[in-house]
Short mmCIF file of C-alpha atoms in Angstrom, two decimals:
data_model
loop_
_atom_site.label_atom_id
_atom_site.label_comp_id
_atom_site.label_asym_id
_atom_site.label_seq_id
_atom_site.Cartn_x
_atom_site.Cartn_y
_atom_site.Cartn_z
CA MET E 128 6.77 -18.12 104.23
CA ALA E 129 10.47 -18.03 102.98
CA ASN E 130 10.21 -22.07 101.98
CA SER E 131 6.94 -21.56 100.07
CA PHE E 132 8.38 -19.36 97.88
CA ILE E 133 11.45 -20.97 97.13
CA GLN E 134 9.48 -23.61 96.52
CA GLN E 135 7.16 -22.01 94.37
CA PHE E 136 10.12 -20.10 92.59
CA ALA E 137 12.08 -23.72 92.30
CA TYR E 138 8.83 -24.83 90.54
CA PHE E 139 8.02 -21.55 88.29
CA TYR E 140 11.93 -22.34 86.94
CA TRP E 141 11.57 -25.52 86.06
CA TYR E 142 8.00 -25.15 84.67
CA THR E 143 9.22 -22.11 82.45
CA LEU E 144 12.03 -24.23 81.42
CA VAL E 145 10.27 -27.36 80.52
CA ARG E 146 7.45 -25.87 79.18
CA THR E 147 10.30 -23.87 77.16
CA LEU E 148 11.93 -26.91 75.35
CA TYR E 149 8.55 -29.00 74.84
CA ILE E 150 7.89 -26.06 72.38
CA ARG E 151 11.02 -25.14 70.84
CA ARG E 152 12.20 -29.17 70.86
CA VAL E 153 8.77 -31.00 69.90
CA LEU E 154 6.49 -28.25 68.81
CA ARG E 155 8.96 -26.68 66.84
CA SER E 156 7.76 -23.62 67.11
CA ALA E 157 8.95 -20.19 66.68
CA GLU E 158 6.02 -18.75 69.00
CA ALA E 159 6.83 -17.50 71.92
CA ALA E 160 3.76 -18.82 74.07
CA PRO E 161 1.72 -20.80 71.45
CA ALA E 162 -1.63 -22.37 72.90
CA LEU E 163 -1.12 -25.94 74.67
CA ASN E 164 -4.56 -27.71 75.40
CA THR E 165 -5.27 -28.56 79.46
CA ALA E 166 -3.92 -32.07 79.47
CA THR E 167 -0.59 -31.37 77.72
CA GLU E 168 -0.59 -28.10 80.51
CA LEU E 169 -0.82 -31.01 83.22
CA ILE E 170 1.66 -33.60 82.17
CA LEU E 171 4.41 -30.08 81.95
CA GLY E 172 3.42 -29.08 85.02
CA ALA E 173 3.78 -32.47 86.75
CA VAL E 174 7.17 -33.22 85.03
CA SER E 175 8.24 -29.55 86.41
CA ALA E 176 6.62 -30.18 89.76
CA ALA E 177 9.00 -33.64 90.34
CA LEU E 178 12.09 -31.87 89.21
CA ALA E 179 11.41 -29.17 92.06
CA GLN E 180 10.74 -31.49 94.91
CA LEU E 181 13.86 -33.07 94.23
CA PHE E 182 15.36 -29.92 94.99
CA THR E 183 13.23 -28.46 97.64
CA THR E 184 12.23 -31.24 99.59
CA PRO E 185 15.64 -31.29 101.92
CA VAL E 186 14.45 -26.91 102.53
CA GLY E 187 10.45 -28.29 103.41
CA VAL E 188 12.37 -31.19 105.56
CA ILE E 189 14.17 -28.68 107.61
CA ALA E 190 11.39 -25.65 108.00
CA THR E 191 8.92 -28.46 109.19
CA ARG E 192 11.47 -29.50 111.80
CA GLN E 193 11.86 -26.02 113.24
CA GLN E 194 8.34 -25.06 112.95
CA ILE E 195 7.23 -28.40 114.76
CA GLY E 196 10.33 -29.89 116.44
CA SER E 197 11.24 -27.27 118.81
CA HIS E 198 8.48 -27.36 120.58
CA GLU E 199 9.94 -30.92 122.10
CA GLU E 200 13.38 -30.88 123.09
CA SER E 201 14.37 -27.33 123.65
CA HIS E 202 18.06 -28.52 125.06
CA GLU E 203 18.54 -29.90 121.27
CA ASP E 204 20.20 -27.04 118.46
CA GLU E 205 17.43 -25.45 117.19
CA THR E 206 19.44 -23.71 114.24
CA ILE E 207 19.50 -24.72 110.93
CA VAL E 208 22.84 -26.09 111.55
CA GLY E 209 21.74 -27.72 114.29
CA HIS E 210 18.17 -29.51 112.55
CA VAL E 211 20.45 -30.51 109.34
CA LYS E 212 22.98 -32.29 111.73
CA ASP E 213 20.02 -33.99 113.69
CA ILE E 214 18.36 -34.97 110.31
CA TYR E 215 21.81 -36.87 109.26
CA GLN E 216 22.64 -38.32 112.74
CA ARG E 217 19.11 -39.59 112.86
CA ASP E 218 18.08 -40.77 109.14
CA GLY E 219 21.12 -40.08 106.84
CA ILE E 220 21.20 -38.45 104.12
CA THR E 221 18.07 -40.12 102.49
CA GLY E 222 16.29 -38.16 105.99
CA PHE E 223 16.58 -34.69 103.75
CA TRP E 224 14.35 -35.99 101.21
CA ARG E 225 11.90 -38.08 103.96
CA GLY E 226 8.35 -37.24 102.78
CA LEU E 227 9.31 -37.22 99.50
CA LYS E 228 6.71 -40.13 97.98
CA PRO E 229 3.46 -37.58 99.19
CA SER E 230 5.67 -34.46 97.58
CA LEU E 231 5.67 -36.34 94.12
CA VAL E 232 2.19 -37.18 94.69
CA LEU E 233 1.64 -33.33 95.45
CA THR E 234 2.67 -32.28 92.18
CA VAL E 235 -0.90 -32.12 90.78
CA ASN E 236 -1.14 -29.25 92.91
CA PRO E 237 1.39 -26.69 90.84
CA ALA E 238 0.38 -28.80 88.02
CA ILE E 239 -3.73 -28.00 88.36
CA THR E 240 -2.67 -24.25 89.44
CA TYR E 241 -0.66 -23.81 86.36
CA GLY E 242 -2.54 -25.75 84.10
CA VAL E 243 -5.86 -23.77 85.06
CA PHE E 244 -3.94 -20.02 84.81
CA GLU E 245 -2.99 -20.87 81.84
CA ARG E 246 -6.32 -22.08 80.02
CA ILE E 247 -8.08 -19.36 81.57
CA LYS E 248 -5.31 -16.54 80.40
CA SER E 249 -6.15 -17.92 76.97
CA ILE E 250 -9.93 -17.32 77.12
CA ILE E 251 -9.11 -13.61 78.73
CA LEU E 252 -6.80 -13.08 76.36
CA ALA E 253 -8.76 -13.89 73.53
CA ALA E 254 -11.71 -12.18 74.90
CA SER E 255 -9.87 -8.69 75.53
CA GLY E 256 -7.81 -8.44 72.13
CA ASN E 257 -4.48 -10.39 73.68
CA THR E 258 -3.47 -7.70 76.58
CA MET E 259 -2.64 -9.40 80.22
CA THR E 260 -2.09 -6.78 83.44
CA PRO E 261 -0.39 -7.47 86.47
CA GLY E 262 -3.91 -7.65 88.20
CA LYS E 263 -5.88 -10.45 85.85
CA SER E 264 -2.58 -12.17 86.71
CA PHE E 265 -2.79 -12.15 90.42
CA LEU E 266 -6.72 -12.87 90.46
CA ILE E 267 -6.13 -15.83 87.87
CA GLY E 268 -3.56 -16.98 89.92
CA ALA E 269 -5.57 -16.88 93.53
CA LEU E 270 -7.70 -18.22 91.87
CA SER E 271 -6.23 -21.54 90.18
CA LYS E 272 -3.87 -21.85 93.47
CA THR E 273 -6.98 -22.06 96.02
CA LEU E 274 -8.53 -24.59 93.61
CA ALA E 275 -5.26 -26.69 93.62
CA THR E 276 -4.85 -26.10 97.17
CA ILE E 277 -8.87 -26.97 98.25
CA VAL E 278 -7.95 -30.36 95.65
CA THR E 279 -4.46 -31.29 97.82
CA PHE E 280 -4.47 -29.92 101.48
CA PRO E 281 -5.16 -33.56 102.48
CA TYR E 282 -1.85 -34.80 100.86
CA ILE E 283 -0.43 -31.62 101.95
CA LEU E 284 -1.16 -32.38 105.95
CA SER E 285 -0.34 -36.22 105.67
CA LYS E 286 3.79 -34.51 104.07
CA ILE E 287 3.97 -32.02 107.12
CA ARG E 288 2.87 -34.72 109.37
CA LEU E 289 5.29 -37.14 107.57
CA GLN E 290 8.58 -34.52 107.69
CA ALA E 291 7.76 -33.72 111.44
CA LYS E 292 10.33 -35.19 114.05
CA ASN E 293 9.96 -38.30 116.07
CA THR E 294 7.35 -38.99 113.05
CA PRO E 295 4.96 -42.75 114.30
CA TYR E 296 3.85 -42.66 110.64
CA LYS E 297 5.43 -44.43 107.72
CA ASN E 298 2.98 -43.39 104.96
CA ALA E 299 0.64 -40.71 104.04
CA PHE E 300 -2.61 -43.18 103.91
CA GLU E 301 -1.60 -43.64 107.58
CA VAL E 302 -1.62 -40.56 109.05
CA LEU E 303 -5.35 -39.66 106.50
CA GLY E 304 -6.11 -42.98 108.53
CA HIS E 305 -5.24 -41.49 112.21
CA ILE E 306 -6.42 -38.20 111.43
CA PHE E 307 -9.95 -39.56 110.18
CA LYS E 308 -10.62 -41.43 113.02
CA GLU E 309 -10.34 -39.06 115.35
CA LYS E 310 -11.51 -35.78 113.85
CA GLY E 311 -13.36 -36.80 110.75
CA ILE E 312 -13.11 -35.62 106.98
CA THR E 313 -13.14 -31.95 108.44
CA GLY E 314 -9.96 -33.13 109.67
CA TRP E 315 -8.25 -32.95 106.99
CA TYR E 316 -8.85 -29.61 106.01
CA GLN E 317 -7.79 -28.04 109.54
CA GLY E 318 -5.48 -25.48 109.13
CA MET E 319 -6.54 -24.93 105.38
CA PRO E 320 -7.26 -21.21 105.12
CA ALA E 321 -3.94 -19.97 107.07
CA GLN E 322 -1.90 -22.51 103.81
CA ILE E 323 -4.27 -20.93 101.64
CA THR E 324 -3.26 -17.29 102.02
CA LYS E 325 0.39 -18.08 102.47
CA ALA E 326 0.50 -19.92 99.08
CA VAL E 327 -1.78 -17.17 97.46
CA LEU E 328 0.73 -14.67 98.45
CA SER E 329 3.56 -16.21 97.25
CA GLN E 330 1.78 -17.47 93.93
CA ALA E 331 0.79 -14.17 93.30
CA LEU E 332 4.39 -12.50 93.64
CA LEU E 333 5.93 -15.31 91.28
CA PHE E 334 3.21 -14.36 88.73
CA TYR E 335 4.06 -10.70 88.93
CA PHE E 336 7.39 -11.42 87.84
CA ARG E 337 6.64 -14.04 85.55
CA ASP E 338 7.49 -12.11 82.56
CA TYR E 339 10.85 -11.60 83.37
CA PHE E 340 11.49 -15.17 84.46
CA GLU E 341 10.38 -16.41 81.16
CA ILE E 342 11.90 -13.69 79.21
CA TRP E 343 15.51 -14.60 81.14
CA THR E 344 14.75 -18.62 80.58
CA ARG E 345 14.68 -17.91 77.05
CA GLN E 346 17.91 -15.67 76.69
CA ILE E 347 19.55 -18.53 78.46
CA LEU E 348 18.30 -21.36 76.24
CA ALA E 349 19.06 -19.20 72.68
CA ILE E 350 22.63 -19.02 74.07
CA THR E 351 23.05 -22.12 75.03
CA GLY E 352 21.37 -23.13 71.71
CA LYS E 353 23.79 -21.19 69.80
CA LYS E 354 26.81 -23.20 71.29
#
């Protein structure tokens, strides 16, 4: 849960920053939240997710080793420091970014989440007189995240398998092919309900604090812009 929240927070920070910079520097709009088309929202979301993945992939690798690798060799040091040492000794510094390629492909997940969220929010704001409540944000966020998770879950599963200790797989397609041979296409969605529950909960927290993060980011950009 903590790992998921860190990833969501990192994405939200970069999304707010990238979107604000795009509005101010490219569109040169003084409006805080102008309506953007779906394609633009998806592109901004993908760029933000790629930046976030560069910073959070090491956290994900360590978390995956703790969750999956702890049952293989009980005599090993299973602390965070122990896993950091083990990853570095086995794979070097690049080991902390193992699974980065499928993670970059998975940038479509938050891109879909925020793209769908912004479009539905625009429709609701137009219909309700520009009023948005935390409850509405929660429901829209839950719907958006659920849709994004269903679309991308097979690749989420392959990323987890790639980041596991002593994994025999070389790439995501090899993982998906092996799962398909053993369990068929339903195997690609094994564990999806738990993933949706975890993702929606962490996403709901971020959408709740969304406005505060946006105000904070704009204040920082305003201060740095004056220098």
